[in-house]
Amino acid sequence: MSIRRGITLSFDVNSLKFDQAGLLPAIVQDKASGEVVMLAYMNKTAVEKTLATKETWFWSRSRQELWHKGATSGNVQKVLEVLYDCDRDTLLVKVVQNGAACHEGYFSCFHNRIEEDGSVTVVGEKMFDPDEVYKKK
Amino acid sequence: MSIRRGITLSFDVNSLKFDQAGLLPAIVQDKASGEVVMLAYMNKTAVEKTLATKETWFWSRSRQELWHKGATSGNVQKVLEVLYDCDRDTLLVKVVQNGAACHEGYFSCFHNRIEEDGSVTVVGEKMFDPDEVYKKK
């Protein structure tokens, strides 16, 4: 059995497997609580800027532009760790999540739980009113 | 400010936003430890089977077939919670992860950490030798 643990390799952003659109999914987890707060997509530039600035950058598929998370709401994500998976096609970014990650005002975007009886329960507390925050722009 | 917390809605799998290939990413998190162990893709059938059987099912993009996670290794994932995000295009599945989630033998697929100096450290312990487990089939 080969022991790989602790071996240090060199990181090359080009070794990541981006999809046909040049993107890969990045899971964002609040390190302190362990809560998964969102998933968004990064292109090569977003990965590089996230590593360089220690704040999260994504590619917005709807707006087709680079997106500095928190630029509007003020809730930037401080990056503590960036990991990639065995297939090199997904990132896990562990952050300090200040305030709500979700544009709807929840700490986590994953606030809809599917129950056994087929109902959906909204879990998690609303931390801000999106109408108030985003109207300020 | 509208209070949505605790409101119960009805779940309809067709309300999820699958991509052009009919897939959406599903993040799998070990509920007890909080560790994100993998990300894989589900089609509508995989979502339905996951909810019905309380074990994870995915669509394998490489093999182009439905994939019951753990069928080969014996490490099926017991599903405790399924959540969807505000955009309805990603699932978060909280499970009991028995043994390694990663086909390389690690508890989590996210075992490559990018360090500040541009090096990569393999984190996490190898729980089995993939050569031994998968050769048995």
mmCIF file of C-alpha atoms in Angstrom:
data_model
loop_
_atom_site.group_PDB
_atom_site.id
_atom_site.type_symbol
_atom_site.label_atom_id
_atom_site.label_comp_id
_atom_site.label_asym_id
_atom_site.label_seq_id
_atom_site.Cartn_x
_atom_site.Cartn_y
_atom_site.Cartn_z
ATOM 1 C CA MET A 1 0.000 0.000 0.000
ATOM 2 C CA SER A 2 1.469 3.324 -1.039
ATOM 3 C CA ILE A 3 1.613 6.053 1.576
ATOM 4 C CA ARG A 4 0.832 9.424 0.004
ATOM 5 C CA ARG A 5 -0.093 11.255 3.184
ATOM 6 C CA GLY A 6 1.979 14.335 3.824
ATOM 7 C CA ILE A 7 3.709 14.245 0.451
ATOM 8 C CA THR A 8 4.065 17.746 -0.909
ATOM 9 C CA LEU A 9 3.376 18.392 -4.567
ATOM 10 C CA SER A 10 3.336 21.598 -6.573
ATOM 11 C CA PHE A 11 0.027 23.214 -7.518
ATOM 12 C CA ASP A 12 -0.684 24.115 -11.130
ATOM 13 C CA VAL A 13 -4.030 25.762 -11.838
ATOM 14 C CA ASN A 14 -3.912 24.238 -15.318
ATOM 15 C CA SER A 15 -4.037 20.765 -13.778
ATOM 16 C CA LEU A 16 -7.625 21.451 -12.644
ATOM 17 C CA LYS A 17 -10.331 20.093 -14.923
ATOM 18 C CA PHE A 18 -12.583 22.926 -16.030
ATOM 19 C CA ASP A 19 -15.707 22.016 -17.991
ATOM 20 C CA GLN A 20 -16.484 23.003 -21.570
ATOM 21 C CA ALA A 21 -17.530 26.459 -20.380
ATOM 22 C CA GLY A 22 -14.205 26.831 -18.551
ATOM 23 C CA LEU A 23 -15.805 26.448 -15.111
ATOM 24 C CA LEU A 24 -15.713 24.163 -12.100
ATOM 25 C CA PRO A 25 -17.976 24.084 -9.044
ATOM 26 C CA ALA A 26 -16.584 25.484 -5.802
ATOM 27 C CA ILE A 27 -18.238 24.463 -2.545
ATOM 28 C CA VAL A 28 -17.975 27.114 0.161
ATOM 29 C CA GLN A 29 -17.969 25.908 3.758
ATOM 30 C CA ASP A 30 -17.875 28.035 6.893
ATOM 31 C CA LYS A 31 -14.912 26.494 8.657
ATOM 32 C CA ALA A 32 -15.945 27.354 12.209
ATOM 33 C CA SER A 33 -19.471 25.922 12.084
ATOM 34 C CA GLY A 34 -18.884 23.332 9.363
ATOM 35 C CA GLU A 35 -21.962 24.630 7.514
ATOM 36 C CA VAL A 36 -21.914 24.432 3.742
ATOM 37 C CA VAL A 37 -23.087 27.918 2.809
ATOM 38 C CA MET A 38 -23.117 27.951 -1.005
ATOM 39 C CA LEU A 39 -21.882 26.523 -4.263
ATOM 40 C CA ALA A 40 -20.788 28.720 -7.131
ATOM 41 C CA TYR A 41 -18.576 28.392 -10.187
ATOM 42 C CA MET A 42 -15.012 29.528 -10.771
ATOM 43 C CA ASN A 43 -13.076 29.961 -13.967
ATOM 44 C CA LYS A 44 -9.288 29.938 -14.020
ATOM 45 C CA THR A 45 -9.078 33.659 -13.223
ATOM 46 C CA ALA A 46 -11.485 33.291 -10.279
ATOM 47 C CA VAL A 47 -9.357 30.471 -8.847
ATOM 48 C CA GLU A 48 -6.212 32.551 -9.204
ATOM 49 C CA LYS A 49 -7.790 35.664 -7.671
ATOM 50 C CA THR A 50 -9.238 33.626 -4.780
ATOM 51 C CA LEU A 51 -5.809 32.180 -3.993
ATOM 52 C CA ALA A 52 -4.055 35.528 -4.369
ATOM 53 C CA THR A 53 -6.483 37.737 -2.430
ATOM 54 C CA LYS A 54 -7.741 35.180 0.135
ATOM 55 C CA GLU A 55 -11.275 36.302 -0.641
ATOM 56 C CA THR A 56 -13.671 34.385 -2.860
ATOM 57 C CA TRP A 57 -14.112 35.225 -6.532
ATOM 58 C CA PHE A 58 -16.511 33.409 -8.843
ATOM 59 C CA TRP A 59 -17.750 33.491 -12.400
ATOM 60 C CA SER A 60 -21.371 34.562 -12.484
ATOM 61 C CA ARG A 61 -23.074 32.424 -15.116
ATOM 62 C CA SER A 62 -26.173 34.638 -15.145
ATOM 63 C CA ARG A 63 -24.297 37.941 -15.475
ATOM 64 C CA GLN A 64 -21.360 36.428 -17.399
ATOM 65 C CA GLU A 65 -18.819 38.322 -15.359
ATOM 66 C CA LEU A 66 -16.259 37.883 -12.637
ATOM 67 C CA TRP A 67 -17.880 38.288 -9.253
ATOM 68 C CA HIS A 68 -16.188 39.278 -6.005
ATOM 69 C CA LYS A 69 -18.470 37.688 -3.417
ATOM 70 C CA GLY A 70 -19.594 40.223 -0.847
ATOM 71 C CA ALA A 71 -18.762 43.296 -2.917
ATOM 72 C CA THR A 72 -22.429 44.329 -2.808
ATOM 73 C CA SER A 73 -23.496 43.091 0.616
ATOM 74 C CA GLY A 74 -20.205 43.738 2.379
ATOM 75 C CA ASN A 75 -20.050 40.101 3.468
ATOM 76 C CA VAL A 76 -16.772 39.081 1.811
ATOM 77 C CA GLN A 77 -15.613 35.557 2.553
ATOM 78 C CA LYS A 78 -12.161 35.292 4.117
ATOM 79 C CA VAL A 79 -10.494 32.216 2.649
ATOM 80 C CA LEU A 80 -8.767 29.896 5.122
ATOM 81 C CA GLU A 81 -8.230 26.763 3.005
ATOM 82 C CA VAL A 82 -8.661 25.684 -0.604
ATOM 83 C CA LEU A 83 -8.810 21.982 -1.413
ATOM 84 C CA TYR A 84 -9.417 20.100 -4.644
ATOM 85 C CA ASP A 85 -10.824 16.631 -5.044
ATOM 86 C CA CYS A 86 -9.431 13.406 -6.437
ATOM 87 C CA ASP A 87 -10.899 14.143 -9.873
ATOM 88 C CA ARG A 88 -9.508 17.710 -9.857
ATOM 89 C CA ASP A 89 -12.871 19.019 -11.050
ATOM 90 C CA THR A 90 -14.307 20.496 -7.822
ATOM 91 C CA LEU A 91 -12.965 22.857 -5.172
ATOM 92 C CA LEU A 92 -13.789 23.014 -1.481
ATOM 93 C CA VAL A 93 -13.159 26.473 -0.051
ATOM 94 C CA LYS A 94 -13.191 26.841 3.725
ATOM 95 C CA VAL A 95 -13.929 30.394 4.786
ATOM 96 C CA VAL A 96 -14.866 32.719 7.582
ATOM 97 C CA GLN A 97 -18.478 33.496 6.687
ATOM 98 C CA ASN A 98 -19.444 36.897 8.057
ATOM 99 C CA GLY A 99 -23.193 37.410 8.010
ATOM 100 C CA ALA A 100 -25.383 35.807 5.393
ATOM 101 C CA ALA A 101 -23.925 33.949 2.404
ATOM 102 C CA CYS A 102 -27.304 33.765 0.693
ATOM 103 C CA HIS A 103 -28.696 36.665 -1.302
ATOM 104 C CA GLU A 104 -32.053 35.878 0.310
ATOM 105 C CA GLY A 105 -30.570 36.815 3.693
ATOM 106 C CA TYR A 106 -29.910 33.348 5.124
ATOM 107 C CA PHE A 107 -26.546 32.252 6.533
ATOM 108 C CA SER A 108 -26.551 29.332 4.067
ATOM 109 C CA CYS A 109 -28.091 29.051 0.607
ATOM 110 C CA PHE A 110 -29.106 25.512 1.584
ATOM 111 C CA HIS A 111 -32.094 26.426 3.702
ATOM 112 C CA ASN A 112 -34.790 24.270 2.094
ATOM 113 C CA ARG A 113 -34.996 20.787 3.603
ATOM 114 C CA ILE A 114 -36.993 18.061 1.872
ATOM 115 C CA GLU A 115 -38.884 16.098 4.512
ATOM 116 C CA GLU A 116 -39.877 12.436 4.427
ATOM 117 C CA ASP A 117 -43.510 13.280 3.768
ATOM 118 C CA GLY A 118 -42.599 15.274 0.662
ATOM 119 C CA SER A 119 -42.954 18.645 2.295
ATOM 120 C CA VAL A 120 -40.246 21.298 2.439
ATOM 121 C CA THR A 121 -39.209 23.074 5.605
ATOM 122 C CA VAL A 122 -37.345 26.354 5.478
ATOM 123 C CA VAL A 123 -34.532 25.980 8.001
ATOM 124 C CA GLY A 124 -32.098 28.592 9.224
ATOM 125 C CA GLU A 125 -32.756 32.135 10.297
ATOM 126 C CA LYS A 126 -33.042 35.145 8.046
ATOM 127 C CA MET A 127 -30.166 37.474 8.943
ATOM 128 C CA PHE A 128 -31.109 40.433 6.760
ATOM 129 C CA ASP A 129 -33.811 41.681 4.452
ATOM 130 C CA PRO A 130 -32.477 41.515 0.881
ATOM 131 C CA ASP A 131 -34.740 44.348 -0.197
ATOM 132 C CA GLU A 132 -33.028 46.699 2.222
ATOM 133 C CA VAL A 133 -29.463 45.595 1.522
ATOM 134 C CA TYR A 134 -29.531 45.484 -2.268
ATOM 135 C CA LYS A 135 -31.638 48.617 -2.787
ATOM 136 C CA LYS A 136 -28.800 50.676 -1.362
ATOM 137 C CA LYS A 137 -26.785 50.223 -4.532
ATOM 138 C CA MET B 1 -39.673 41.922 6.393
ATOM 139 C CA SER B 2 -41.329 38.674 5.446
ATOM 140 C CA ILE B 3 -40.813 35.739 7.774
ATOM 141 C CA ARG B 4 -40.433 32.536 5.805
ATOM 142 C CA ARG B 5 -38.821 30.460 8.533
ATOM 143 C CA GLY B 6 -40.701 27.317 9.389
ATOM 144 C CA ILE B 7 -43.171 27.664 6.543
ATOM 145 C CA THR B 8 -43.883 24.278 5.020
ATOM 146 C CA LEU B 9 -44.070 23.951 1.253
ATOM 147 C CA SER B 10 -44.529 20.918 -0.937
ATOM 148 C CA PHE B 11 -41.547 19.405 -2.753
ATOM 149 C CA ASP B 12 -41.713 18.807 -6.486
ATOM 150 C CA VAL B 13 -38.636 17.269 -8.093
ATOM 151 C CA ASN B 14 -39.561 19.068 -11.317
ATOM 152 C CA SER B 15 -39.053 22.403 -9.571
ATOM 153 C CA LEU B 16 -35.310 21.679 -9.373
ATOM 154 C CA LYS B 17 -33.189 23.237 -12.093
ATOM 155 C CA PHE B 18 -31.281 20.537 -13.916
ATOM 156 C CA ASP B 19 -28.679 21.634 -16.482
ATOM 157 C CA GLN B 20 -28.782 20.953 -20.208
ATOM 158 C CA ALA B 21 -27.534 17.404 -19.585
ATOM 159 C CA GLY B 22 -30.335 16.869 -17.049
ATOM 160 C CA LEU B 23 -27.967 16.976 -14.076
ATOM 161 C CA LEU B 24 -27.321 18.987 -10.952
ATOM 162 C CA PRO B 25 -24.415 18.853 -8.493
ATOM 163 C CA ALA B 26 -25.017 17.161 -5.146
ATOM 164 C CA ILE B 27 -22.638 17.936 -2.297
ATOM 165 C CA VAL B 28 -22.296 15.070 0.167
ATOM 166 C CA GLN B 29 -21.452 15.969 3.755
ATOM 167 C CA ASP B 30 -20.842 13.593 6.643
ATOM 168 C CA LYS B 31 -23.297 14.953 9.173
ATOM 169 C CA ALA B 32 -21.463 13.798 12.299
ATOM 170 C CA SER B 33 -18.053 15.279 11.472
ATOM 171 C CA GLY B 34 -19.235 18.059 9.182
ATOM 172 C CA GLU B 35 -16.683 16.976 6.566
ATOM 173 C CA VAL B 36 -17.616 17.481 2.937
ATOM 174 C CA VAL B 37 -16.705 14.103 1.475
ATOM 175 C CA MET B 38 -17.563 14.370 -2.229
ATOM 176 C CA LEU B 39 -19.517 16.070 -4.983
ATOM 177 C CA ALA B 40 -21.282 14.089 -7.680
ATOM 178 C CA TYR B 41 -24.132 14.668 -10.108
ATOM 179 C CA MET B 42 -27.747 13.547 -9.939
ATOM 180 C CA ASN B 43 -30.374 13.360 -12.625
ATOM 181 C CA LYS B 44 -34.061 13.337 -11.768
ATOM 182 C CA THR B 45 -34.134 9.568 -11.267
ATOM 183 C CA ALA B 46 -31.108 9.706 -8.949
ATOM 184 C CA VAL B 47 -32.808 12.382 -6.827
ATOM 185 C CA GLU B 48 -35.973 10.299 -6.617
ATOM 186 C CA LYS B 49 -34.108 7.093 -5.744
ATOM 187 C CA THR B 50 -32.013 8.904 -3.121
ATOM 188 C CA LEU B 51 -35.146 10.255 -1.446
ATOM 189 C CA ALA B 52 -36.974 6.925 -1.671
ATOM 190 C CA THR B 53 -34.186 4.574 -0.545
ATOM 191 C CA LYS B 54 -32.344 6.926 1.845
ATOM 192 C CA GLU B 55 -29.091 5.910 0.205
ATOM 193 C CA THR B 56 -27.238 8.041 -2.352
ATOM 194 C CA TRP B 57 -27.682 7.497 -6.082
ATOM 195 C CA PHE B 58 -25.876 9.525 -8.721
ATOM 196 C CA TRP B 59 -25.507 9.746 -12.465
ATOM 197 C CA SER B 60 -22.017 8.710 -13.478
ATOM 198 C CA ARG B 61 -20.938 11.092 -16.246
ATOM 199 C CA SER B 62 -17.955 8.915 -17.164
ATOM 200 C CA ARG B 63 -19.890 5.635 -17.328
ATOM 201 C CA GLN B 64 -23.179 7.265 -18.391
ATOM 202 C CA GLU B 65 -25.196 5.176 -15.991
ATOM 203 C CA LEU B 66 -27.057 5.370 -12.710
ATOM 204 C CA TRP B 67 -24.675 4.700 -9.854
ATOM 205 C CA HIS B 68 -25.591 3.461 -6.384
ATOM 206 C CA LYS B 69 -22.748 4.842 -4.283
ATOM 207 C CA GLY B 70 -21.077 2.105 -2.244
ATOM 208 C CA ALA B 71 -22.405 -0.783 -4.304
ATOM 209 C CA THR B 72 -18.813 -1.789 -5.144
ATOM 210 C CA SER B 73 -16.976 -0.818 -1.968
ATOM 211 C CA GLY B 74 -19.766 -1.670 0.458
ATOM 212 C CA ASN B 75 -19.651 1.879 1.842
ATOM 213 C CA VAL B 76 -23.204 2.990 1.064
ATOM 214 C CA GLN B 77 -24.121 6.437 2.339
ATOM 215 C CA LYS B 78 -27.114 6.540 4.698
ATOM 216 C CA VAL B 79 -29.056 9.713 3.906
ATOM 217 C CA LEU B 80 -30.124 11.812 6.889
ATOM 218 C CA GLU B 81 -31.109 15.100 5.224
ATOM 219 C CA VAL B 82 -31.531 16.473 1.714
ATOM 220 C CA LEU B 83 -31.529 20.234 1.199
ATOM 221 C CA TYR B 84 -31.682 22.376 -1.922
ATOM 222 C CA ASP B 85 -30.356 25.885 -2.350
ATOM 223 C CA CYS B 86 -31.999 29.201 -3.105
ATOM 224 C CA ASP B 87 -31.367 28.761 -6.851
ATOM 225 C CA ARG B 88 -32.766 25.197 -6.802
ATOM 226 C CA ASP B 89 -29.785 24.004 -8.835
ATOM 227 C CA THR B 90 -27.666 22.295 -6.171
ATOM 228 C CA LEU B 91 -28.367 19.702 -3.483
ATOM 229 C CA LEU B 92 -26.714 19.241 -0.113
ATOM 230 C CA VAL B 93 -27.038 15.677 1.139
ATOM 231 C CA LYS B 94 -26.128 15.005 4.752
ATOM 232 C CA VAL B 95 -25.191 11.376 5.322
ATOM 233 C CA VAL B 96 -23.647 8.840 7.626
ATOM 234 C CA GLN B 97 -20.362 8.171 5.848
ATOM 235 C CA ASN B 98 -19.137 4.686 6.671
ATOM 236 C CA GLY B 99 -15.511 4.213 5.700
ATOM 237 C CA ALA B 100 -13.957 6.048 2.789
ATOM 238 C CA ALA B 101 -16.048 8.130 0.392
ATOM 239 C CA CYS B 102 -13.148 8.487 -2.037
ATOM 240 C CA HIS B 103 -12.298 5.773 -4.525
ATOM 241 C CA GLU B 104 -8.645 6.462 -3.680
ATOM 242 C CA GLY B 105 -9.298 5.237 -0.141
ATOM 243 C CA TYR B 106 -9.589 8.555 1.689
ATOM 244 C CA PHE B 107 -12.531 9.515 3.922
ATOM 245 C CA SER B 108 -13.063 12.617 1.768
ATOM 246 C CA CYS B 109 -12.371 13.204 -1.908
ATOM 247 C CA PHE B 110 -11.131 16.660 -0.907
ATOM 248 C CA HIS B 111 -7.733 15.609 0.370
ATOM 249 C CA ASN B 112 -5.469 17.921 -1.641
ATOM 250 C CA ARG B 113 -4.877 21.252 0.057
ATOM 251 C CA ILE B 114 -3.319 24.143 -1.842
ATOM 252 C CA GLU B 115 -0.839 25.904 0.419
ATOM 253 C CA GLU B 116 0.131 29.562 0.408
ATOM 254 C CA ASP B 117 3.516 28.824 -1.140
ATOM 255 C CA GLY B 118 1.891 27.086 -4.109
ATOM 256 C CA SER B 119 2.582 23.583 -2.879
ATOM 257 C CA VAL B 120 -0.049 20.893 -2.328
ATOM 258 C CA THR B 121 -0.337 18.857 0.837
ATOM 259 C CA VAL B 122 -2.214 15.578 0.883
ATOM 260 C CA VAL B 123 -4.373 15.713 4.003
ATOM 261 C CA GLY B 124 -6.503 12.986 5.528
ATOM 262 C CA GLU B 125 -5.638 9.386 6.146
ATOM 263 C CA LYS B 126 -5.893 6.561 3.657
ATOM 264 C CA MET B 127 -8.495 4.134 5.001
ATOM 265 C CA PHE B 128 -8.118 1.385 2.434
ATOM 266 C CA ASP B 129 -6.027 0.363 -0.533
ATOM 267 C CA PRO B 130 -8.154 0.814 -3.668
ATOM 268 C CA ASP B 131 -6.222 -1.902 -5.480
ATOM 269 C CA GLU B 132 -7.354 -4.454 -2.939
ATOM 270 C CA VAL B 133 -10.974 -3.352 -2.684
ATOM 271 C CA TYR B 134 -11.806 -2.930 -6.339
ATOM 272 C CA LYS B 135 -9.860 -5.977 -7.595
ATOM 273 C CA LYS B 136 -12.204 -8.220 -5.633
ATOM 274 C CA LYS B 137 -15.046 -7.550 -8.059
#
